[in-house]
Amino acid sequence: MPPSDELPGSAAHVLELVASGSATSRADLVRELGLAASTVSTRVQELVDAGLLTESGEGASRGGRRPRLLRVVAQGAVALAADLGSHHIRTGAVGLTGAPFDIDEYTFDLTAGPEPALDVLAERLTALAERQHAAGRTVRGVGVGFPGPVDTDGGRIIAPSRMPGWHLYELRDRLADRLGLPVLLDNDANVLALGEQRAAHPTLRHLVVVKAGRGIGSGVISGGRLYRGAGGSAGDISHVRVDAAAERPCSCGNIGCLETVASGAAIAAALRGRGIAADSTTDILRLVENGEPHATTLVRQAGRDIGAVLAVVVNFFNPEAVILGGALSGAEPLVAAVRGVLYERCLPMATRELTIDAATCGPDAGLLGAGHAALREPAPADGLRSRAAGRT
């Protein structure tokens, strides 16, 4: 499924404008989009026919006939969402408004390969769809965030680090075949960025949202929409070379990458090298909270290294906010170190009104972003819709 949520004037963009309150009528949409009234009417009708918008009542007149008001249908339509981590699968349902619900998390090792992961993911999403159907809700599609590079146009995984067997795996189409539902596949940092922007920063148009967990990634929101770049790799800061990593080999095949010193996996490995038990980001956070000096030092240094990379990003992109998400964002020394480096190294004009803070949506942000991205897609074709109805 193509990422039509990024196209100005698409049905997805129209839905976003109405959902955010930026437009309440067809006339508002014409002014916002700068498109012909006939084009806007076609997009609106697509969304009305899909059950995503309603048009009724009358708004205030600006000199002519009073416009009919557009509203997002808040009840009935949901998307299923899955946020995959290297060692877990988190699922939930997302409506057009509100937070994710019916959330479940399952421990699973994605390095076991794509076919076992597909089996587990399809099983859990099928059960989730059945529960939504039993509650009288219509499942419109599925959004999936994957912890690695994703070709969103082709629906494939591209050369993920430490995940043998996943390269070029057509996860989107295989999952769609299993579920009988349209599937949107994207990188986990991108769906995190979408979720944080929608839930916590809806008025901001330019953000960098970092996901610092077992690995490191970031999503970029530009002009209020997710920016993926020409080939889908925009925001991949994990393989930027940093001085602190020196000649350390990285799983990507290069040396000196940020991930080799600032990721949760790298910090845990460094702690184990000192004889300190740490197998996960949860262990790292516990050690920092307990004041363990080596853990605190490593986390603070990770923040400095991440900040050094982000300083270039902030000077170049000039965002309104840098939001730190992922499990490691719960460590205050990391957040403080990133903030300190950005203020030290960035141009005063770039940081004068810059917000630098930890994410507020917690582990639900990825589900929210994936679900809303799937909901903003056009309705499936009739054949696929009938298959979905039969399976849910």
Short mmCIF file of C-alpha atoms in Angstrom, two decimals:
data_model
loop_
_atom_site.label_atom_id
_atom_site.label_comp_id
_atom_site.label_asym_id
_atom_site.label_seq_id
_atom_site.Cartn_x
_atom_site.Cartn_y
_atom_site.Cartn_z
CA MET A 1 0.00 0.00 0.00
CA PRO A 2 1.59 3.32 -1.01
CA PRO A 3 2.20 5.88 1.69
CA SER A 4 -0.58 8.21 0.47
CA ASP A 5 -0.75 9.89 3.86
CA GLU A 6 2.14 12.09 2.69
CA LEU A 7 0.49 13.37 -0.51
CA PRO A 8 -1.03 16.87 -0.32
CA GLY A 9 -4.64 16.75 -1.45
CA SER A 10 -4.96 12.97 -1.07
CA ALA A 11 -7.95 11.47 0.71
CA ALA A 12 -5.60 10.80 3.64
CA HIS A 13 -4.55 14.45 3.80
CA VAL A 14 -8.19 15.58 3.65
CA LEU A 15 -9.06 13.27 6.55
CA GLU A 16 -6.14 14.62 8.58
CA LEU A 17 -7.23 18.24 8.05
CA VAL A 18 -10.78 17.47 9.19
CA ALA A 19 -9.61 15.34 12.13
CA SER A 20 -7.28 18.11 13.36
CA GLY A 21 -9.98 20.78 13.07
CA SER A 22 -8.07 22.71 10.37
CA ALA A 23 -11.03 22.33 8.00
CA THR A 24 -14.74 21.83 8.75
CA SER A 25 -16.25 22.15 5.27
CA ARG A 26 -15.45 21.60 1.61
CA ALA A 27 -14.84 25.34 1.24
CA ASP A 28 -12.27 25.22 4.07
CA LEU A 29 -10.52 22.33 2.31
CA VAL A 30 -10.37 24.25 -0.96
CA ARG A 31 -8.68 27.16 0.86
CA GLU A 32 -6.30 24.91 2.82
CA LEU A 33 -5.26 22.73 -0.12
CA GLY A 34 -5.35 25.26 -2.94
CA LEU A 35 -7.07 22.69 -5.16
CA ALA A 36 -10.10 22.91 -7.43
CA ALA A 37 -13.47 22.48 -5.73
CA SER A 38 -14.21 19.46 -7.95
CA THR A 39 -11.02 17.71 -6.81
CA VAL A 40 -11.78 18.38 -3.16
CA SER A 41 -15.36 17.12 -3.62
CA THR A 42 -14.04 13.87 -5.10
CA ARG A 43 -11.73 13.31 -2.13
CA VAL A 44 -14.49 14.12 0.37
CA GLN A 45 -16.90 11.74 -1.34
CA GLU A 46 -14.31 8.94 -1.19
CA LEU A 47 -14.09 9.38 2.57
CA VAL A 48 -17.87 9.67 3.03
CA ASP A 49 -18.39 6.49 0.98
CA ALA A 50 -15.71 4.76 3.07
CA GLY A 51 -17.53 5.68 6.29
CA LEU A 52 -14.68 7.84 7.56
CA LEU A 53 -16.40 11.23 7.21
CA THR A 54 -19.96 12.49 7.59
CA GLU A 55 -21.35 15.69 6.14
CA SER A 56 -24.39 17.24 7.80
CA GLY A 57 -25.73 20.37 9.49
CA GLU A 58 -24.80 23.88 8.52
CA GLY A 59 -21.86 26.08 9.44
CA ALA A 60 -21.56 29.85 9.56
CA SER A 61 -22.00 31.63 6.25
CA ARG A 62 -19.25 33.88 4.83
CA GLY A 63 -21.60 35.68 2.48
CA GLY A 64 -22.98 32.81 0.44
CA ARG A 65 -24.86 29.60 1.12
CA ARG A 66 -24.15 28.13 4.54
CA PRO A 67 -21.67 25.24 4.21
CA ARG A 68 -22.39 21.71 5.36
CA LEU A 69 -20.09 20.58 8.17
CA LEU A 70 -17.62 17.73 7.84
CA ARG A 71 -16.94 15.47 10.83
CA VAL A 72 -14.78 12.42 11.38
CA VAL A 73 -16.79 9.32 12.21
CA ALA A 74 -15.53 8.60 15.71
CA GLN A 75 -17.26 5.29 16.30
CA GLY A 76 -17.32 2.02 14.45
CA ALA A 77 -14.16 2.10 12.33
CA VAL A 78 -10.86 0.88 13.79
CA ALA A 79 -7.48 -0.23 12.57
CA LEU A 80 -5.41 -2.98 14.10
CA ALA A 81 -1.88 -1.93 15.02
CA ALA A 82 1.29 -3.86 15.74
CA ASP A 83 4.52 -2.37 17.07
CA LEU A 84 7.34 -4.90 16.73
CA GLY A 85 10.49 -4.84 18.79
CA SER A 86 13.49 -7.09 18.50
CA HIS A 87 12.12 -9.15 21.41
CA HIS A 88 8.38 -8.38 21.56
CA ILE A 89 5.19 -7.98 19.55
CA ARG A 90 2.77 -5.36 20.87
CA THR A 91 -0.73 -5.15 19.39
CA GLY A 92 -3.82 -3.01 19.89
CA ALA A 93 -6.82 -1.41 18.21
CA VAL A 94 -6.96 2.26 17.24
CA GLY A 95 -10.05 4.34 16.46
CA LEU A 96 -10.21 7.60 14.57
CA THR A 97 -10.10 9.44 17.88
CA GLY A 98 -8.64 8.52 21.27
CA ALA A 99 -5.86 6.27 22.48
CA PRO A 100 -5.13 2.64 21.51
CA PHE A 101 -7.14 0.01 23.36
CA ASP A 102 -7.34 -3.79 23.72
CA ILE A 103 -3.54 -3.74 24.02
CA ASP A 104 -1.51 -6.90 24.39
CA GLU A 105 2.22 -7.60 24.46
CA TYR A 106 3.85 -10.91 23.63
CA THR A 107 7.50 -11.83 24.13
CA PHE A 108 9.01 -12.99 20.85
CA ASP A 109 12.47 -12.98 19.30
CA LEU A 110 12.35 -11.57 15.76
CA THR A 111 15.78 -13.05 15.05
CA ALA A 112 14.04 -16.43 14.92
CA GLY A 113 13.15 -15.52 11.34
CA PRO A 114 10.26 -14.07 9.37
CA GLU A 115 8.01 -17.10 9.02
CA PRO A 116 7.66 -17.81 12.78
CA ALA A 117 7.10 -14.09 13.34
CA LEU A 118 4.44 -13.97 10.63
CA ASP A 119 2.63 -16.91 12.23
CA VAL A 120 2.56 -15.26 15.66
CA LEU A 121 1.65 -11.83 14.30
CA ALA A 122 -1.19 -13.17 12.14
CA GLU A 123 -2.54 -15.25 15.00
CA ARG A 124 -2.63 -12.37 17.44
CA LEU A 125 -4.04 -9.87 14.97
CA THR A 126 -6.74 -12.33 13.89
CA ALA A 127 -7.83 -12.74 17.51
CA LEU A 128 -7.79 -8.96 17.94
CA ALA A 129 -9.92 -8.50 14.80
CA GLU A 130 -12.43 -11.04 16.04
CA ARG A 131 -12.81 -9.15 19.32
CA GLN A 132 -13.44 -5.89 17.44
CA HIS A 133 -16.02 -7.55 15.22
CA ALA A 134 -17.78 -9.00 18.26
CA ALA A 135 -17.97 -5.48 19.71
CA GLY A 136 -19.66 -4.19 16.54
CA ARG A 137 -16.62 -2.38 15.11
CA THR A 138 -15.48 -2.45 11.50
CA VAL A 139 -11.80 -3.26 11.01
CA ARG A 140 -10.51 -1.11 8.14
CA GLY A 141 -6.90 -2.20 7.99
CA VAL A 142 -3.66 -2.93 9.80
CA GLY A 143 -0.64 -0.75 10.57
CA VAL A 144 2.70 -2.37 11.44
CA GLY A 145 5.89 -0.78 12.76
CA PHE A 146 9.04 -2.87 12.18
CA PRO A 147 12.39 -2.31 13.96
CA GLY A 148 14.51 -1.98 10.86
CA PRO A 149 14.69 -0.41 7.40
CA VAL A 150 11.46 -0.72 5.43
CA ASP A 151 10.62 -0.22 1.76
CA THR A 152 7.15 1.23 2.32
CA ASP A 153 6.25 1.23 -1.37
CA GLY A 154 7.15 -2.42 -1.85
CA GLY A 155 6.10 -3.53 1.63
CA ARG A 156 9.44 -5.26 2.23
CA ILE A 157 12.08 -5.36 4.95
CA ILE A 158 15.49 -4.13 3.79
CA ALA A 159 18.71 -5.53 5.32
CA PRO A 160 17.85 -5.26 9.04
CA SER A 161 20.81 -5.51 11.41
CA ARG A 162 21.08 -8.71 13.43
CA MET A 163 17.98 -10.25 11.79
CA PRO A 164 19.02 -13.03 9.40
CA GLY A 165 16.43 -14.12 6.87
CA TRP A 166 14.45 -10.87 6.88
CA HIS A 167 16.12 -9.11 3.93
CA LEU A 168 13.58 -8.46 1.14
CA TYR A 169 10.88 -10.33 3.06
CA GLU A 170 7.47 -9.15 1.79
CA LEU A 171 5.89 -8.77 5.20
CA ARG A 172 3.10 -6.42 4.08
CA ASP A 173 1.68 -8.65 1.36
CA ARG A 174 2.12 -11.91 3.27
CA LEU A 175 0.35 -10.51 6.31
CA ALA A 176 -2.42 -9.01 4.14
CA ASP A 177 -2.97 -12.44 2.56
CA ARG A 178 -3.22 -14.08 5.97
CA LEU A 179 -5.62 -11.49 7.41
CA GLY A 180 -7.63 -10.48 4.35
CA LEU A 181 -7.05 -6.85 5.30
CA PRO A 182 -4.99 -4.03 3.78
CA VAL A 183 -1.68 -3.59 5.62
CA LEU A 184 0.54 -0.54 5.97
CA LEU A 185 4.15 -1.35 6.86
CA ASP A 186 6.65 1.23 8.11
CA ASN A 187 9.71 1.61 10.29
CA ASP A 188 9.03 1.61 14.05
CA ALA A 189 10.61 5.04 14.59
CA ASN A 190 8.36 6.52 11.90
CA VAL A 191 5.16 5.23 13.52
CA LEU A 192 6.45 6.41 16.90
CA ALA A 193 6.92 9.88 15.43
CA LEU A 194 3.41 9.87 13.99
CA GLY A 195 1.91 8.78 17.31
CA GLU A 196 3.77 11.36 19.38
CA GLN A 197 2.98 14.18 16.98
CA ARG A 198 -0.71 13.34 16.84
CA ALA A 199 -1.22 12.74 20.57
CA ALA A 200 1.18 15.16 22.25
CA HIS A 201 2.20 17.83 19.68
CA PRO A 202 -0.66 18.22 17.17
CA THR A 203 0.06 21.92 16.59
CA LEU A 204 3.73 21.43 15.73
CA ARG A 205 4.66 20.99 12.07
CA HIS A 206 8.38 20.15 12.23
CA LEU A 207 9.67 17.53 14.66
CA VAL A 208 12.46 15.01 15.08
CA VAL A 209 11.36 12.07 17.24
CA VAL A 210 14.13 9.72 18.38
CA LYS A 211 13.52 6.13 19.42
CA ALA A 212 16.29 5.13 21.82
CA GLY A 213 15.86 1.56 22.95
CA ARG A 214 17.74 -1.61 22.16
CA GLY A 215 18.63 0.15 18.90
CA ILE A 216 18.43 3.79 17.81
CA GLY A 217 16.28 5.39 15.14
CA SER A 218 14.34 8.54 14.47
CA GLY A 219 11.32 9.75 12.55
CA VAL A 220 11.01 13.15 10.90
CA ILE A 221 7.79 15.16 10.71
CA SER A 222 8.02 17.99 8.16
CA GLY A 223 5.13 20.30 7.36
CA GLY A 224 2.91 18.22 9.62
CA ARG A 225 3.50 15.00 7.67
CA LEU A 226 5.92 12.11 7.96
CA TYR A 227 8.99 12.62 5.80
CA ARG A 228 10.57 9.40 4.53
CA GLY A 229 13.01 10.80 1.98
CA ALA A 230 13.64 9.57 -1.56
CA GLY A 231 14.25 5.96 -0.62
CA GLY A 232 12.63 5.68 2.80
CA SER A 233 15.76 6.04 4.92
CA ALA A 234 15.20 9.57 6.24
CA GLY A 235 15.86 9.77 9.98
CA ASP A 236 18.27 6.82 10.19
CA ILE A 237 20.77 8.25 12.66
CA SER A 238 21.93 4.89 14.04
CA HIS A 239 24.67 4.46 11.45
CA VAL A 240 26.14 7.96 11.55
CA ARG A 241 29.80 7.76 12.50
CA VAL A 242 30.76 9.29 15.86
CA ASP A 243 34.17 9.86 17.40
CA ALA A 244 33.34 7.91 20.56
CA ALA A 245 32.82 4.72 18.55
CA ALA A 246 36.32 4.92 17.03
CA GLU A 247 36.90 1.72 15.02
CA ARG A 248 34.17 -0.41 16.55
CA PRO A 249 32.61 -2.74 13.97
CA CYS A 250 28.86 -2.35 13.45
CA SER A 251 26.31 -4.94 12.38
CA CYS A 252 25.70 -2.86 9.24
CA GLY A 253 29.23 -3.73 8.06
CA ASN A 254 30.71 -0.30 8.70
CA ILE A 255 32.73 0.93 11.70
CA GLY A 256 32.24 3.64 14.30
CA CYS A 257 28.45 3.89 14.09
CA LEU A 258 26.39 5.62 16.79
CA GLU A 259 24.56 2.37 17.49
CA THR A 260 27.78 0.68 18.64
CA VAL A 261 28.08 2.98 21.67
CA ALA A 262 24.71 4.62 22.35
CA SER A 263 22.09 1.91 21.84
CA GLY A 264 20.60 -0.08 24.68
CA ALA A 265 22.27 -3.21 23.32
CA ALA A 266 25.68 -1.51 23.36
CA ILE A 267 25.22 -0.14 26.88
CA ALA A 268 24.08 -3.53 28.20
CA ALA A 269 27.09 -5.22 26.60
CA ALA A 270 29.44 -2.66 28.15
CA LEU A 271 27.90 -3.26 31.58
CA ARG A 272 28.23 -7.02 31.25
CA GLY A 273 31.88 -6.47 30.32
CA ARG A 274 32.25 -4.87 33.76
CA GLY A 275 30.58 -7.83 35.42
CA ILE A 276 27.24 -6.05 35.92
CA ALA A 277 24.13 -8.04 35.01
CA ALA A 278 22.24 -6.20 32.26
CA ASP A 279 20.37 -7.97 29.47
CA SER A 280 17.77 -5.38 28.51
CA THR A 281 16.89 -1.69 28.56
CA THR A 282 14.72 -2.45 31.60
CA ASP A 283 17.84 -3.60 33.44
CA ILE A 284 19.69 -0.44 32.39
CA LEU A 285 16.90 1.83 33.65
CA ARG A 286 16.77 -0.05 36.95
CA LEU A 287 20.51 0.35 37.44
CA VAL A 288 20.36 4.09 36.67
CA GLU A 289 17.42 4.58 39.03
CA ASN A 290 19.39 2.79 41.74
CA GLY A 291 22.35 5.11 41.20
CA GLU A 292 24.75 2.49 39.81
CA PRO A 293 27.69 4.70 38.72
CA HIS A 294 28.86 2.74 35.67
CA ALA A 295 25.33 2.52 34.24
CA THR A 296 24.73 6.23 34.86
CA THR A 297 28.02 7.18 33.21
CA LEU A 298 27.36 5.04 30.15
CA VAL A 299 23.81 6.35 29.73
CA ARG A 300 24.98 9.95 30.11
CA GLN A 301 27.70 9.38 27.50
CA ALA A 302 25.14 7.80 25.18
CA GLY A 303 23.10 10.98 25.52
CA ARG A 304 26.10 13.08 24.55
CA ASP A 305 26.78 10.91 21.52
CA ILE A 306 23.15 11.05 20.40
CA GLY A 307 23.16 14.80 21.01
CA ALA A 308 26.24 15.24 18.82
CA VAL A 309 24.45 13.62 15.89
CA LEU A 310 21.22 15.49 16.55
CA ALA A 311 23.08 18.82 16.66
CA VAL A 312 23.79 18.46 12.94
CA VAL A 313 20.16 17.50 12.32
CA VAL A 314 18.83 20.48 14.29
CA ASN A 315 21.09 22.99 12.55
CA PHE A 316 20.19 21.55 9.16
CA PHE A 317 16.44 20.89 9.61
CA ASN A 318 15.54 23.54 12.22
CA PRO A 319 12.68 21.60 13.88
CA GLU A 320 10.31 23.00 16.47
CA ALA A 321 10.95 20.06 18.80
CA VAL A 322 13.28 17.15 19.42
CA ILE A 323 11.37 14.44 21.26
CA LEU A 324 13.20 11.51 22.84
CA GLY A 325 11.20 8.29 22.91
CA GLY A 326 11.90 4.61 23.35
CA ALA A 327 12.77 2.82 26.57
CA LEU A 328 15.99 4.74 27.24
CA SER A 329 14.15 8.07 27.21
CA GLY A 330 13.03 7.11 30.72
CA ALA A 331 16.60 7.72 31.90
CA GLU A 332 16.87 11.40 32.88
CA PRO A 333 20.70 11.48 32.53
CA LEU A 334 20.31 10.61 28.83
CA VAL A 335 17.67 13.29 28.19
CA ALA A 336 19.68 15.91 30.09
CA ALA A 337 22.85 15.05 28.18
CA VAL A 338 21.13 15.34 24.80
CA ARG A 339 19.63 18.69 25.81
CA GLY A 340 23.01 20.00 27.00
CA VAL A 341 24.83 19.06 23.79
CA LEU A 342 22.15 20.59 21.58
CA TYR A 343 22.25 23.89 23.42
CA GLU A 344 26.05 23.85 23.33
CA ARG A 345 26.54 22.97 19.65
CA CYS A 346 23.53 24.33 17.78
CA LEU A 347 23.04 27.81 16.43
CA PRO A 348 21.17 30.10 18.84
CA MET A 349 18.55 30.71 16.16
CA ALA A 350 17.93 26.96 15.92
CA THR A 351 17.49 26.46 19.68
CA ARG A 352 15.84 29.75 20.61
CA GLU A 353 12.35 28.22 20.62
CA LEU A 354 13.32 24.57 20.38
CA THR A 355 11.55 22.08 22.66
CA ILE A 356 13.76 19.21 23.81
CA ASP A 357 11.94 16.69 25.93
CA ALA A 358 11.10 13.06 26.60
CA ALA A 359 8.13 11.51 24.82
CA THR A 360 4.88 11.41 26.77
CA CYS A 361 2.90 8.59 25.11
CA GLY A 362 5.08 5.74 26.36
CA PRO A 363 4.91 2.36 24.59
CA ASP A 364 1.50 3.18 23.07
CA ALA A 365 2.89 5.84 20.70
CA GLY A 366 3.94 3.32 18.08
CA LEU A 367 0.52 1.65 18.11
CA LEU A 368 -1.20 5.02 17.82
CA GLY A 369 0.96 6.07 14.87
CA ALA A 370 0.63 2.76 13.03
CA GLY A 371 -3.12 2.63 13.59
CA HIS A 372 -3.79 6.17 12.45
CA ALA A 373 -1.57 5.73 9.39
CA ALA A 374 -3.63 2.67 8.42
CA LEU A 375 -6.92 4.49 9.05
CA ARG A 376 -5.91 7.39 6.82
CA GLU A 377 -5.45 5.09 3.84
CA PRO A 378 -8.28 4.86 1.28
CA ALA A 379 -10.84 2.06 1.77
CA PRO A 380 -9.81 -1.34 0.37
CA ALA A 381 -11.14 -2.51 -2.96
CA ASP A 382 -14.47 -4.36 -2.96
CA GLY A 383 -12.89 -7.77 -3.26
CA LEU A 384 -10.51 -7.20 -0.39
CA ARG A 385 -13.27 -5.59 1.69
CA SER A 386 -15.46 -8.68 1.30
CA ARG A 387 -12.57 -10.96 2.22
CA ALA A 388 -11.91 -8.86 5.32
CA ALA A 389 -15.55 -8.97 6.34
CA GLY A 390 -15.58 -12.71 6.01
CA ARG A 391 -12.51 -13.15 8.21
CA THR A 392 -13.33 -10.66 10.94
#
